[in-house]
XYZ file of C-alpha atoms in Angstrom:
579
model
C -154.020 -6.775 120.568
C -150.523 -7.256 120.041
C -148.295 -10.038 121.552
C -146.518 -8.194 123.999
C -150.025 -7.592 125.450
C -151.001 -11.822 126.034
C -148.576 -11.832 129.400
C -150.813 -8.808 130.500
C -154.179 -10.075 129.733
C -153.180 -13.575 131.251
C -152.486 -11.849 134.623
C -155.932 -10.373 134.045
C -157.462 -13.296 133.520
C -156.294 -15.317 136.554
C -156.823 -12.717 138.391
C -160.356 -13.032 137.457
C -160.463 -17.268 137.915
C -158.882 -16.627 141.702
C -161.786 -14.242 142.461
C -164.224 -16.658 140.662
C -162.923 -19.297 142.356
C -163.123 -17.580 146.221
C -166.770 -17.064 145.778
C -166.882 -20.289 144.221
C -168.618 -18.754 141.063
C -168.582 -21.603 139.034
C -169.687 -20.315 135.668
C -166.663 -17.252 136.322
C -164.461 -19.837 136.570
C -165.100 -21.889 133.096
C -165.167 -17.881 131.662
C -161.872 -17.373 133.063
C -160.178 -21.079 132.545
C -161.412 -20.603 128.591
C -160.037 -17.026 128.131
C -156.602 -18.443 129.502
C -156.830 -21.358 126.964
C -157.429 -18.883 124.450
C -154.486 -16.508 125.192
C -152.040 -19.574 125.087
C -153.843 -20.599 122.018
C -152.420 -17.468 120.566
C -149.469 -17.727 121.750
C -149.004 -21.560 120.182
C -148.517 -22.914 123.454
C -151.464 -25.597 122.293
C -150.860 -27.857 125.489
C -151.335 -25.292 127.979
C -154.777 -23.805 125.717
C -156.010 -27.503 126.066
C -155.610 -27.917 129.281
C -157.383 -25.258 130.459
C -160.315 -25.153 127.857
C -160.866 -28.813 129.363
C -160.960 -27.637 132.420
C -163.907 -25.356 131.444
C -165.661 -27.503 129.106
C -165.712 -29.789 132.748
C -166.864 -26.592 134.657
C -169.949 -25.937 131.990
C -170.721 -29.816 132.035
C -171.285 -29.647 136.073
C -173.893 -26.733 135.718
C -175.299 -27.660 132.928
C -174.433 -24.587 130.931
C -174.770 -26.448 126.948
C -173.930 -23.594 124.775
C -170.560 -23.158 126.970
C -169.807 -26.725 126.317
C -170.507 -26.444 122.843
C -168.236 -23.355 122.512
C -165.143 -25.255 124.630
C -165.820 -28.123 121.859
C -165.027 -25.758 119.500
C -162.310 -24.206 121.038
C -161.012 -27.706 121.600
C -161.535 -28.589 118.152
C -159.858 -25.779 116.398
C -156.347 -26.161 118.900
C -156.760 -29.882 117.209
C -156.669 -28.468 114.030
C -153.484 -26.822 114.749
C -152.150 -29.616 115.813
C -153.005 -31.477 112.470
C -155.238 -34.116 114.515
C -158.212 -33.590 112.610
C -159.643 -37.341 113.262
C -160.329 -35.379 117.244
C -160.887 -31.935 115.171
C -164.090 -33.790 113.830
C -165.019 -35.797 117.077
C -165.191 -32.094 118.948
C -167.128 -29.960 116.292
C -169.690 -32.940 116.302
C -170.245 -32.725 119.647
C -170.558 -29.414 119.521
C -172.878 -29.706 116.589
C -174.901 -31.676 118.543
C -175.611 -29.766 121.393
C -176.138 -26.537 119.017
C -178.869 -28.792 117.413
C -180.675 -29.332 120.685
C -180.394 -25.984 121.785
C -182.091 -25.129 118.807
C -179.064 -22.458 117.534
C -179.276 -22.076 113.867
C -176.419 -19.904 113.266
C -173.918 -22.277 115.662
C -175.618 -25.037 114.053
C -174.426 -23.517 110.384
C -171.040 -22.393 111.109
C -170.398 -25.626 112.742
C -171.542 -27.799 109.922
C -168.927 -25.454 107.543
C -166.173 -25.845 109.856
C -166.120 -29.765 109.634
C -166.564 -29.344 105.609
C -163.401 -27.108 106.179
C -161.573 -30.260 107.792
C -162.944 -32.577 105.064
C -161.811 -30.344 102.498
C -158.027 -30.084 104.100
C -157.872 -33.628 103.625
C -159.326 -33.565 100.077
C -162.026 -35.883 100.834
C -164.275 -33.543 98.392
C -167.533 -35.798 98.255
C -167.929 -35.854 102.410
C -167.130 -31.611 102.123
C -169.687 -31.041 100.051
C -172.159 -32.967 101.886
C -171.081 -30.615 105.071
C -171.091 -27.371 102.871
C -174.333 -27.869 101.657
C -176.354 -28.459 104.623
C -174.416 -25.384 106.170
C -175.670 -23.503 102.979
C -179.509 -24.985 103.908
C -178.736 -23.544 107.000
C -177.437 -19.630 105.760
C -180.546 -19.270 103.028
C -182.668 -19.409 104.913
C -181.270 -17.267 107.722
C -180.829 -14.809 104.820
C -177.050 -14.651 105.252
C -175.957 -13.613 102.151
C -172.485 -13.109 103.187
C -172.179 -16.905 103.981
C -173.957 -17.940 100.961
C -171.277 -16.219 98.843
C -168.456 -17.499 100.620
C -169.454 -21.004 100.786
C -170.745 -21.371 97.413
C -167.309 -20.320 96.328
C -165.853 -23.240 98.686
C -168.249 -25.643 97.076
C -166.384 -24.694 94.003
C -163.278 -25.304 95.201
C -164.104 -28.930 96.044
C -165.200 -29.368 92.189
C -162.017 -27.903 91.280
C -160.261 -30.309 93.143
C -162.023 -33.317 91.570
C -161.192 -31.216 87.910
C -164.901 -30.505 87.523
C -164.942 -27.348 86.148
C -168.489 -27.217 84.451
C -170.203 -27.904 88.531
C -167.385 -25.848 89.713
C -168.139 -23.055 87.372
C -172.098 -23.340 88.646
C -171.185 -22.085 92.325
C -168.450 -19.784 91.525
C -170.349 -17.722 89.485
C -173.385 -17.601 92.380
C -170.947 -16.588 94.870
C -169.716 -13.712 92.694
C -173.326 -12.310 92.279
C -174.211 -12.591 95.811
C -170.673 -11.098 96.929
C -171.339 -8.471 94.203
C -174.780 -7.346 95.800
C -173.665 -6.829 99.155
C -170.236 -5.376 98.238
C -168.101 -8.201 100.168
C -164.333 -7.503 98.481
C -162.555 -10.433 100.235
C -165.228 -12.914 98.778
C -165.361 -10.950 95.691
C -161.597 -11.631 95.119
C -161.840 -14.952 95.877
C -164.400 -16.047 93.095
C -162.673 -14.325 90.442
C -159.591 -16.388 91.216
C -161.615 -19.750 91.461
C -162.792 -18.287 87.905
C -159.716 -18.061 86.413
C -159.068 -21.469 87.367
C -162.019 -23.053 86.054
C -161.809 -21.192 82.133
C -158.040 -21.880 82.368
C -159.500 -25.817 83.276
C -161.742 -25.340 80.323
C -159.338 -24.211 77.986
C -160.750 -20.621 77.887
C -157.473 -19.116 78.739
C -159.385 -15.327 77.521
C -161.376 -15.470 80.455
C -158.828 -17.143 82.637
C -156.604 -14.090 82.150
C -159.239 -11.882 82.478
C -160.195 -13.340 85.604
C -156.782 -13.338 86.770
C -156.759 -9.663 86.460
C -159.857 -9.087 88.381
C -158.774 -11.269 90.879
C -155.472 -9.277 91.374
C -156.987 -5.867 91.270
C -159.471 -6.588 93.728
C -156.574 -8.371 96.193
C -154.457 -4.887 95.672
C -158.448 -3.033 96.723
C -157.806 -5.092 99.896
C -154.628 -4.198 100.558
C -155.073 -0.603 100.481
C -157.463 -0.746 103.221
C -154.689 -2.031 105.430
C -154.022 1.164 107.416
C -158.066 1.426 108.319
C -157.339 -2.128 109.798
C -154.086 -1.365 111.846
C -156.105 1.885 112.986
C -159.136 -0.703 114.019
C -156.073 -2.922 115.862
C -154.703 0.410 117.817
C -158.571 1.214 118.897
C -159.500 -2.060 120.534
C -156.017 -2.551 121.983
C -156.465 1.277 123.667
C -160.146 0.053 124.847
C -159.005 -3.016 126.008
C -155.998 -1.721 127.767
C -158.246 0.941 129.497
C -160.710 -2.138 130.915
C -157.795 -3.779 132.886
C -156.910 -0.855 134.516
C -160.207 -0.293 135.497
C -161.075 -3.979 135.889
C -157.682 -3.972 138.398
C -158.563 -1.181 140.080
C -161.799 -2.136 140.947
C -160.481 -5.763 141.997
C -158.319 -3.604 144.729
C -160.817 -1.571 146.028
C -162.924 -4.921 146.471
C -159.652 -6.201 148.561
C -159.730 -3.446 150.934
C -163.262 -4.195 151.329
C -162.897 -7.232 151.980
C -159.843 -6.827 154.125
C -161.935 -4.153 156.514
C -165.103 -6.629 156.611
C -162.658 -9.724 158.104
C -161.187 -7.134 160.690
C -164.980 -6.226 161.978
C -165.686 -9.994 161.981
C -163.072 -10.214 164.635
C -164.122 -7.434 167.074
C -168.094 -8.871 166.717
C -166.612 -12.195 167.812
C -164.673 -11.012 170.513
C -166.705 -8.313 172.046
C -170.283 -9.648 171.038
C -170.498 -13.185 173.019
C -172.955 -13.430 175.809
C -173.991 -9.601 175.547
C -177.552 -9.273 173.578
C -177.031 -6.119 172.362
C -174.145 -7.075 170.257
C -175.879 -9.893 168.852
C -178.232 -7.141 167.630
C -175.257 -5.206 166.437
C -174.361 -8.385 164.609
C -177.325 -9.449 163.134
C -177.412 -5.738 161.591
C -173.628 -6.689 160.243
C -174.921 -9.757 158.965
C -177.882 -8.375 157.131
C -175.086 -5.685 155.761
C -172.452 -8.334 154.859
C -174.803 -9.637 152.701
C -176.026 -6.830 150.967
C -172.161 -6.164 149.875
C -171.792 -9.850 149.062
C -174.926 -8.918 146.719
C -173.686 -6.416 145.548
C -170.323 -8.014 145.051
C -172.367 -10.883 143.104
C -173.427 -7.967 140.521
C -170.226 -6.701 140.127
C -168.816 -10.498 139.212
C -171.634 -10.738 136.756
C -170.520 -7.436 135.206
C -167.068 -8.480 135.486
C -167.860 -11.848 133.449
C -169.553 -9.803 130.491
C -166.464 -7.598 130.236
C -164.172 -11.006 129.946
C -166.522 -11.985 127.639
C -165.889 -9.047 125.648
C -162.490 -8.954 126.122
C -162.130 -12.643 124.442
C -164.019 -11.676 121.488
C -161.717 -9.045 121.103
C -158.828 -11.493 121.040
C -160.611 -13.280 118.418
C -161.142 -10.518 116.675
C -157.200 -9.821 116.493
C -156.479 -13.000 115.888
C -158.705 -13.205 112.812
C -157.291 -9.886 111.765
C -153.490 -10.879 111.671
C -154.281 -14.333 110.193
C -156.582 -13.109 107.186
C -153.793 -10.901 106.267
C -151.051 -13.355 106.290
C -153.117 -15.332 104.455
C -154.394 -13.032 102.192
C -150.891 -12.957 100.784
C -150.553 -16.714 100.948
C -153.874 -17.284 99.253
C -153.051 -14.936 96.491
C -149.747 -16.632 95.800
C -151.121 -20.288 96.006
C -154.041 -19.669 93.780
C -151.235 -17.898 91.264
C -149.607 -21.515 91.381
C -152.953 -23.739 91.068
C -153.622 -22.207 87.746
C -150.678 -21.805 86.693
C -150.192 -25.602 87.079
C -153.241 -26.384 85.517
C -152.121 -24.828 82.010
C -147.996 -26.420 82.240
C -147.623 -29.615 80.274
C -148.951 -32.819 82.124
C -147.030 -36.063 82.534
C -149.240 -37.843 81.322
C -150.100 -36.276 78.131
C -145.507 -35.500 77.836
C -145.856 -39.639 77.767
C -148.069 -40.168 75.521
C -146.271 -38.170 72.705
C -142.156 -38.442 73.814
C -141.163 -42.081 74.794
C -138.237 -41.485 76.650
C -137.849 -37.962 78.411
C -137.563 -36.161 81.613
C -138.807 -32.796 82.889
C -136.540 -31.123 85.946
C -138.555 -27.967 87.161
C -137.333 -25.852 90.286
C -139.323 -22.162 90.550
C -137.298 -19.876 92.678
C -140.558 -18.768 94.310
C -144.412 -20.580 94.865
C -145.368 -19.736 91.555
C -142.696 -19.395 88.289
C -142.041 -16.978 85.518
C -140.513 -20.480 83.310
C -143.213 -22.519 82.017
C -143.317 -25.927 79.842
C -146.175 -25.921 77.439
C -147.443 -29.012 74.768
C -149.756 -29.183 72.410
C -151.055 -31.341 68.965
C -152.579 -30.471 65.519
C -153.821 -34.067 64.845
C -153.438 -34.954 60.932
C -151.699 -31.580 59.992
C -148.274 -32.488 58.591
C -148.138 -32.743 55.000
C -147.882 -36.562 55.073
C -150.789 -37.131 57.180
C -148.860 -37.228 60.400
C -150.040 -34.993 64.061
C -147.524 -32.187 64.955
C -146.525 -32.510 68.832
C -145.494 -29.041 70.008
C -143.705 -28.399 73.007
C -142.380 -24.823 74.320
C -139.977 -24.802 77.171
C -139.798 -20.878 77.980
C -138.202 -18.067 80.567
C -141.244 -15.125 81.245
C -139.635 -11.798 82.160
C -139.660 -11.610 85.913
C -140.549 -14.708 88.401
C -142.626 -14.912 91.010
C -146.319 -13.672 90.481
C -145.148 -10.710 87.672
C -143.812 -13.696 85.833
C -146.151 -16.220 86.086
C -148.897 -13.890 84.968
C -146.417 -13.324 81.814
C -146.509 -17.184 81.422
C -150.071 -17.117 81.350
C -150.263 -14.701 78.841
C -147.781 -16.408 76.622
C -149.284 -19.820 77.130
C -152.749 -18.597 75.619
C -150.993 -16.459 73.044
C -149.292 -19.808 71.784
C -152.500 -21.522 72.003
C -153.986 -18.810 70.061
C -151.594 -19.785 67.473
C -151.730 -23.201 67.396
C -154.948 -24.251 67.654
C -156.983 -21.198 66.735
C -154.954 -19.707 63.520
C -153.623 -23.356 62.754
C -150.298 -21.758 62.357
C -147.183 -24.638 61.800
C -144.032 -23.377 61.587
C -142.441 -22.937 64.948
C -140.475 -19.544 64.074
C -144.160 -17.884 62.462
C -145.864 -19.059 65.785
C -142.885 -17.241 67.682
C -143.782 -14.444 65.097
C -147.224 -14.117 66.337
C -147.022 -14.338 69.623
C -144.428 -11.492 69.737
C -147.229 -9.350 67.879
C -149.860 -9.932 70.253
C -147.579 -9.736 73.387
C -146.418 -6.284 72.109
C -150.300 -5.442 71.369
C -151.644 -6.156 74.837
C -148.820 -5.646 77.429
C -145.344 -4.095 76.082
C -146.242 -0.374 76.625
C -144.042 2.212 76.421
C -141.454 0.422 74.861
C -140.843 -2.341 78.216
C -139.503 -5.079 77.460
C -141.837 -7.679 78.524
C -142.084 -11.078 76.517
C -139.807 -14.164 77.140
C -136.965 -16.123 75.636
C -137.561 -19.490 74.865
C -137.609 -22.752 72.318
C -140.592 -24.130 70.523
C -140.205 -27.763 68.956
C -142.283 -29.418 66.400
C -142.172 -33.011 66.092
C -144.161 -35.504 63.285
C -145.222 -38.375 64.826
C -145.093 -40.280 61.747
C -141.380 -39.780 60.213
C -139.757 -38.447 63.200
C -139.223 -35.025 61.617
C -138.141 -32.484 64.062
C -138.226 -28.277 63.709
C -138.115 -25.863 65.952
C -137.858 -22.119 66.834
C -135.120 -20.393 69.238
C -135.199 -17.252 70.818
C -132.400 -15.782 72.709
C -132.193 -19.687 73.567
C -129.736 -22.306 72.286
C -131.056 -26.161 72.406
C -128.542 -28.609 72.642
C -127.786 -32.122 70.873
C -125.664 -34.524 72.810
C -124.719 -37.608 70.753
C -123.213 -39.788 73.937
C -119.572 -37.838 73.233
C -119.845 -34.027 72.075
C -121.998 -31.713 72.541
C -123.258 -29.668 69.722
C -124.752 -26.235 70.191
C -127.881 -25.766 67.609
C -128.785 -22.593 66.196
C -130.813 -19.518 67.935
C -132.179 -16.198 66.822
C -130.758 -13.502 69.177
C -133.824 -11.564 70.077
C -136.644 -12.240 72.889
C -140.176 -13.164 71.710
C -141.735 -9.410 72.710
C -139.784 -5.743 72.064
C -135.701 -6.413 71.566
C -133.648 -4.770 69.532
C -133.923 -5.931 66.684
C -137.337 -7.516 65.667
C -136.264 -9.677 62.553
C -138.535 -12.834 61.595
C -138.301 -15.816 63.247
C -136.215 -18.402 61.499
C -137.591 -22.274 61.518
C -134.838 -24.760 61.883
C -134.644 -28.254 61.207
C -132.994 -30.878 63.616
C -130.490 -33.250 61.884
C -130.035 -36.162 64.234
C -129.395 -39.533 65.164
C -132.208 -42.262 66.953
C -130.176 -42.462 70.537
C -129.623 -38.674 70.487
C -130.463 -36.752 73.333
C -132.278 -33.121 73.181
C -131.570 -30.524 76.034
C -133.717 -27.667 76.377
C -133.143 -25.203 79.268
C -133.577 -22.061 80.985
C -131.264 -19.524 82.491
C -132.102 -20.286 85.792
C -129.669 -23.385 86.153
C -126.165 -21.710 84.698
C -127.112 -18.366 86.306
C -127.272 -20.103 90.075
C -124.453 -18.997 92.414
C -122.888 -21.012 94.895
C -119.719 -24.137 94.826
C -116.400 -23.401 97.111
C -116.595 -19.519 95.991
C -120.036 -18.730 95.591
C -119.815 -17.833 91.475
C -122.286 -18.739 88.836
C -122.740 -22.316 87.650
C -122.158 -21.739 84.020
C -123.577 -23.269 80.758
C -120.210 -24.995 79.952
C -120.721 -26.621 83.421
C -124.053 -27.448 82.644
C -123.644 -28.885 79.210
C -120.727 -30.898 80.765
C -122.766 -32.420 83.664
C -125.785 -33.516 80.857
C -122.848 -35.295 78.576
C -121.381 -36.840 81.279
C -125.318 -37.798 82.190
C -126.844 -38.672 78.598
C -125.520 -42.100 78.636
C -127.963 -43.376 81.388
C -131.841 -43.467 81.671
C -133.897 -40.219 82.335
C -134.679 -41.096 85.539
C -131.188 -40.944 86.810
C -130.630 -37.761 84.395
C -133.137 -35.821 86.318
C -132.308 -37.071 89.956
C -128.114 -35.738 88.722
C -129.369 -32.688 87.831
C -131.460 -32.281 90.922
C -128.540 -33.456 92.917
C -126.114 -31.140 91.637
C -128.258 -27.770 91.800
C -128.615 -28.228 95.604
C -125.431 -29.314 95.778
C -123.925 -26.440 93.965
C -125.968 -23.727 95.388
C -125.723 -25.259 99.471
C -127.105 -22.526 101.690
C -127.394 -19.835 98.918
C -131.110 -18.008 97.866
C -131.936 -19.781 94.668
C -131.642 -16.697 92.211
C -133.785 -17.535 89.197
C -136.771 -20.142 88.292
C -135.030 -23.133 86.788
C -136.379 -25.797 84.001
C -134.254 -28.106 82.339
C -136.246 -30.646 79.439
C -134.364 -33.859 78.158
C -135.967 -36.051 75.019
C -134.508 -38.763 73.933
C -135.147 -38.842 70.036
């Protein structure tokens, strides 16, 4: 049901609480107060929802109804959770839990327990999830409900992935994708293969990470398709339920005029009937037949409280709809990010290898087509010293199409490094072109990226590096000097020449600038033009003299600055090392 359709069913539904409430039918009021909380609930008017799914949750205490007071804890506790108090979320699913316990309710008792792992899991408290999850999953095997088992095992995963514990994590991702598998489930099917990906890139196995990856994306476009079978669904139930409150309201007038006609013959009893024993006869026969309508009046209420029913799980059913395909999208984008961010080049491990140095990285979208990359060969210089690669780099495309290039690159350089134990930045650059053109440049597309690859030994300070399409600079405290770059992209260009390896001549106290496009290519300032790399070389000079710290925070300073209200037009990463 769409929006414009809440004011209707809201009219609906206090229509039904006023005629619940004249009969004082006490259980068709708490049906009618939680429908209305659940209308403003989707409408995000979380005040008015609470107030009147109190109101029923008080109505189902006084008659003693327990699995309505479990469901108004629930429909308490998830307004809660929209309201990011999740300290009451918790309090009202464990009351509910409770009662679902005592009534015995296996399946309430199961989908409870998951929803307050759910909560945990928001606030990353991964140890007191899992202890949630898995009594849920008790729960699901052995109602046979292989549909939850697959979903939650994959959440179980998740909360390993979280605490970076891929091997456990890789345990109950690849259970959920055999049970999703069996019974054909293509939302939880999608799902694991992403967590997948995750975990090999987590492991290092960036093969099966991309592999995953593409799985994961194929099935998520499978979903996607279906889309017009689900807006035909929507236009069904909303016809269905539009058809039951005309009917409902029609049938609420007719019992109006009833009602109106039975008050009128009330009168003339009372006036006429006093003193004369016939009429009292006549009465008692009106009586018998007032309350033979009433009964049947009763029925009708009872019918009328099933079709509310209905009518709210068809609300919920929207609801659900509209959010699992927002987040569908979402989902799909933030799990593009998580491993993405797993593979990029940690602090800590930058640290360890560059004393001073600073890393300023701005994607124009969730996830980026620019990527930072480091890694070591431990004892492979020829005086005994490691080699510290790093690889600053700008994917074609950004958003999703270009991180999944930056993927691809990142393992390709890996492949390099640490598989064929190749050294020289410009016959690494050489071999990842070769395997980029193998697996994705078809048809002559330009796909690849343009980038810089340094090599540093740790032991005398000796720096190379590779440059393509990509010119590092070396500021010295009062010129800038632009080093040399091969002008062709790592992937199909025009011309496909060798990459050359250049050596670094520089002073201790230098400072080494490597950037993408994104930064000079950013509109915006008094007349909305492009920022420029003579700006940008300008504002690091005028920078190089201080710590990194402040470096970064200029540079961060002056972007939003520059581009004010603007759209941000390209992913940006700017990399400053000390040497």
């Amino acid at each position: 049901m769409g929006k414009s359709a809440f004011p209707a069913a809201l009219e609906y539904f206090f229509k039904s609480l006023e005629v619940a409430e004249r009969y004082n039918f006490k259980s068709g009021m708490a049906s009618a107060m939680g429908n209305i909380g659940i209308v403003y609930d989707n409408e995000k008017d979380y005040n008015k929802a609470l107030r009147y799914h109190y109101k029923s949750l008080k109505i189902e205490e006084e008659i003693g109804n327990l699995d309505g007071v479990a469901e108004s804890y629930n429909s308490i506790g998830n307004i809660y959770y929209y309201k990011q108090n999740y300290a009451k979320v918790i309090e009202c699913y464990n009351k509910a839990l409770d009662i679902k316990i005592k009534l015995g309710d296996e399946i309430g008792c199961a989908s409870t327990l998951a929803n307050i792992g759910n909560i945990y899991f928001y606030k990353k408290e991964y140890v007191k999830t899992r202890e949630y999850y898995f009594k849920a999953l008790t729960y699901f095997e052995k109602l046979e409900n292989l549909q939850a088992i697959g979903m939650l095992s994959n959440n179980i995963a998740e909360t390993y992935i979280g605490e970076k514990n891929f091997k456990e994590a890789l345990k109950y991702s690849q259970k959920s994708l055999q049970v999703s598998t069996q019974i054909g489930v293509l939302d939880d099917i999608k799902n694991a293969y992403s967590s997948l990906s995750t975990i090999y890139a987590g492991l290092g196995n960036h093969k099966l990470s991309t592999d995953n990856l593409r799985l994961y994306i194929r099935y998520n476009d499978s979903i996607y398709n279906d889309e017009n079978k689900r807006k035909a669904i929507e236009i069904d139930i909303k016809y269905h339920f539009d058809k039951k409150a005309t009917n409902t309201r029609i049938e609420n007038e007719r019992k109006q005029i009833i009602l109106k006609e039975e008050a009128e013959k009330q009168k003339l009893i009372i006036y006429f009937g006093l003193g004369f024993l016939i009429l009292v006869i006549v009465f008692a026969i009106y009586a018998f037949r007032s309350f033979k309508i009433k009964q049947k009046i009763n029925a009708q209420l009872s019918i009328q409280k099933e079709e509310i029913v209905a009518q709210r799980d068809e609300i919920e059913l929207q609801r659900s709809i509209v959010e699992e395909k927002n987040k569908g999208l979402t989902d799909s984008i933030n799990y593009a990010k998580r491993i993405q961010y797993t593979l990029l080049a940690h602090e800590a491990y930058l640290s360890e290898n560059l004393k001073e140095h600073f890393v300023y990285f701005q994607p124009k979208d969730i996830v980026s087509g620019d990527f930072y990359w480091a890694t070591n060969m431990e004892g492979a210089a020829e005086n005994g010293g490691d080699l510290f690669y790093l690889a600053v780099c700008d994917c074609t495309g950004h958003g999703v199409p270009g991180a999944f290039m930056s993927l691809l690159s990142i393992g390709f350089l890996s492949e390099a490094i640490k598989e064929k134990h190749i050294k020289e930045p410009g016959e690494i650059f050489n071999y990842v072109r070769e395997r980029l053109i193998e697996n994705i440049s078809k048809e002559e597309q330009k796909d690849g990226f343009d980038g810089v690859l340094i090599c540093m030994n740790t032991k005398d300070g000796k720096v190379t590096y590779a440059a393509a399409n990509s010119e590092p600079v070396l500021v010295d405290g009062e010129t800038v000097s632009y080093l040399l770059a091969d002008k062709m992209p790592v992937g199909i260009g025009i011309t496909k020449d060798s990459f050359n390896t250049f050596e670094l001549s520089y002073k201790k106290g230098d400072t080494l600038y490597i950037y993408t496009d994104g930064y000079a290519d950013q509109f915006g300032g008094p007349k909305g033009k492009k920022f420029k790399y003579k700006q940008l070389n300008e504002l690091l000079l005028a920078a190089s003299g201080n710590d990194v710290a402040y470096q970064k925070e200029n540079l961060k300073t002056n972007f939003h600055k520059w581009k004010r209200d603007l759209e941000q037009v390209d992913d940006v990463c700017v990399i400053g090392i000390r040497l």
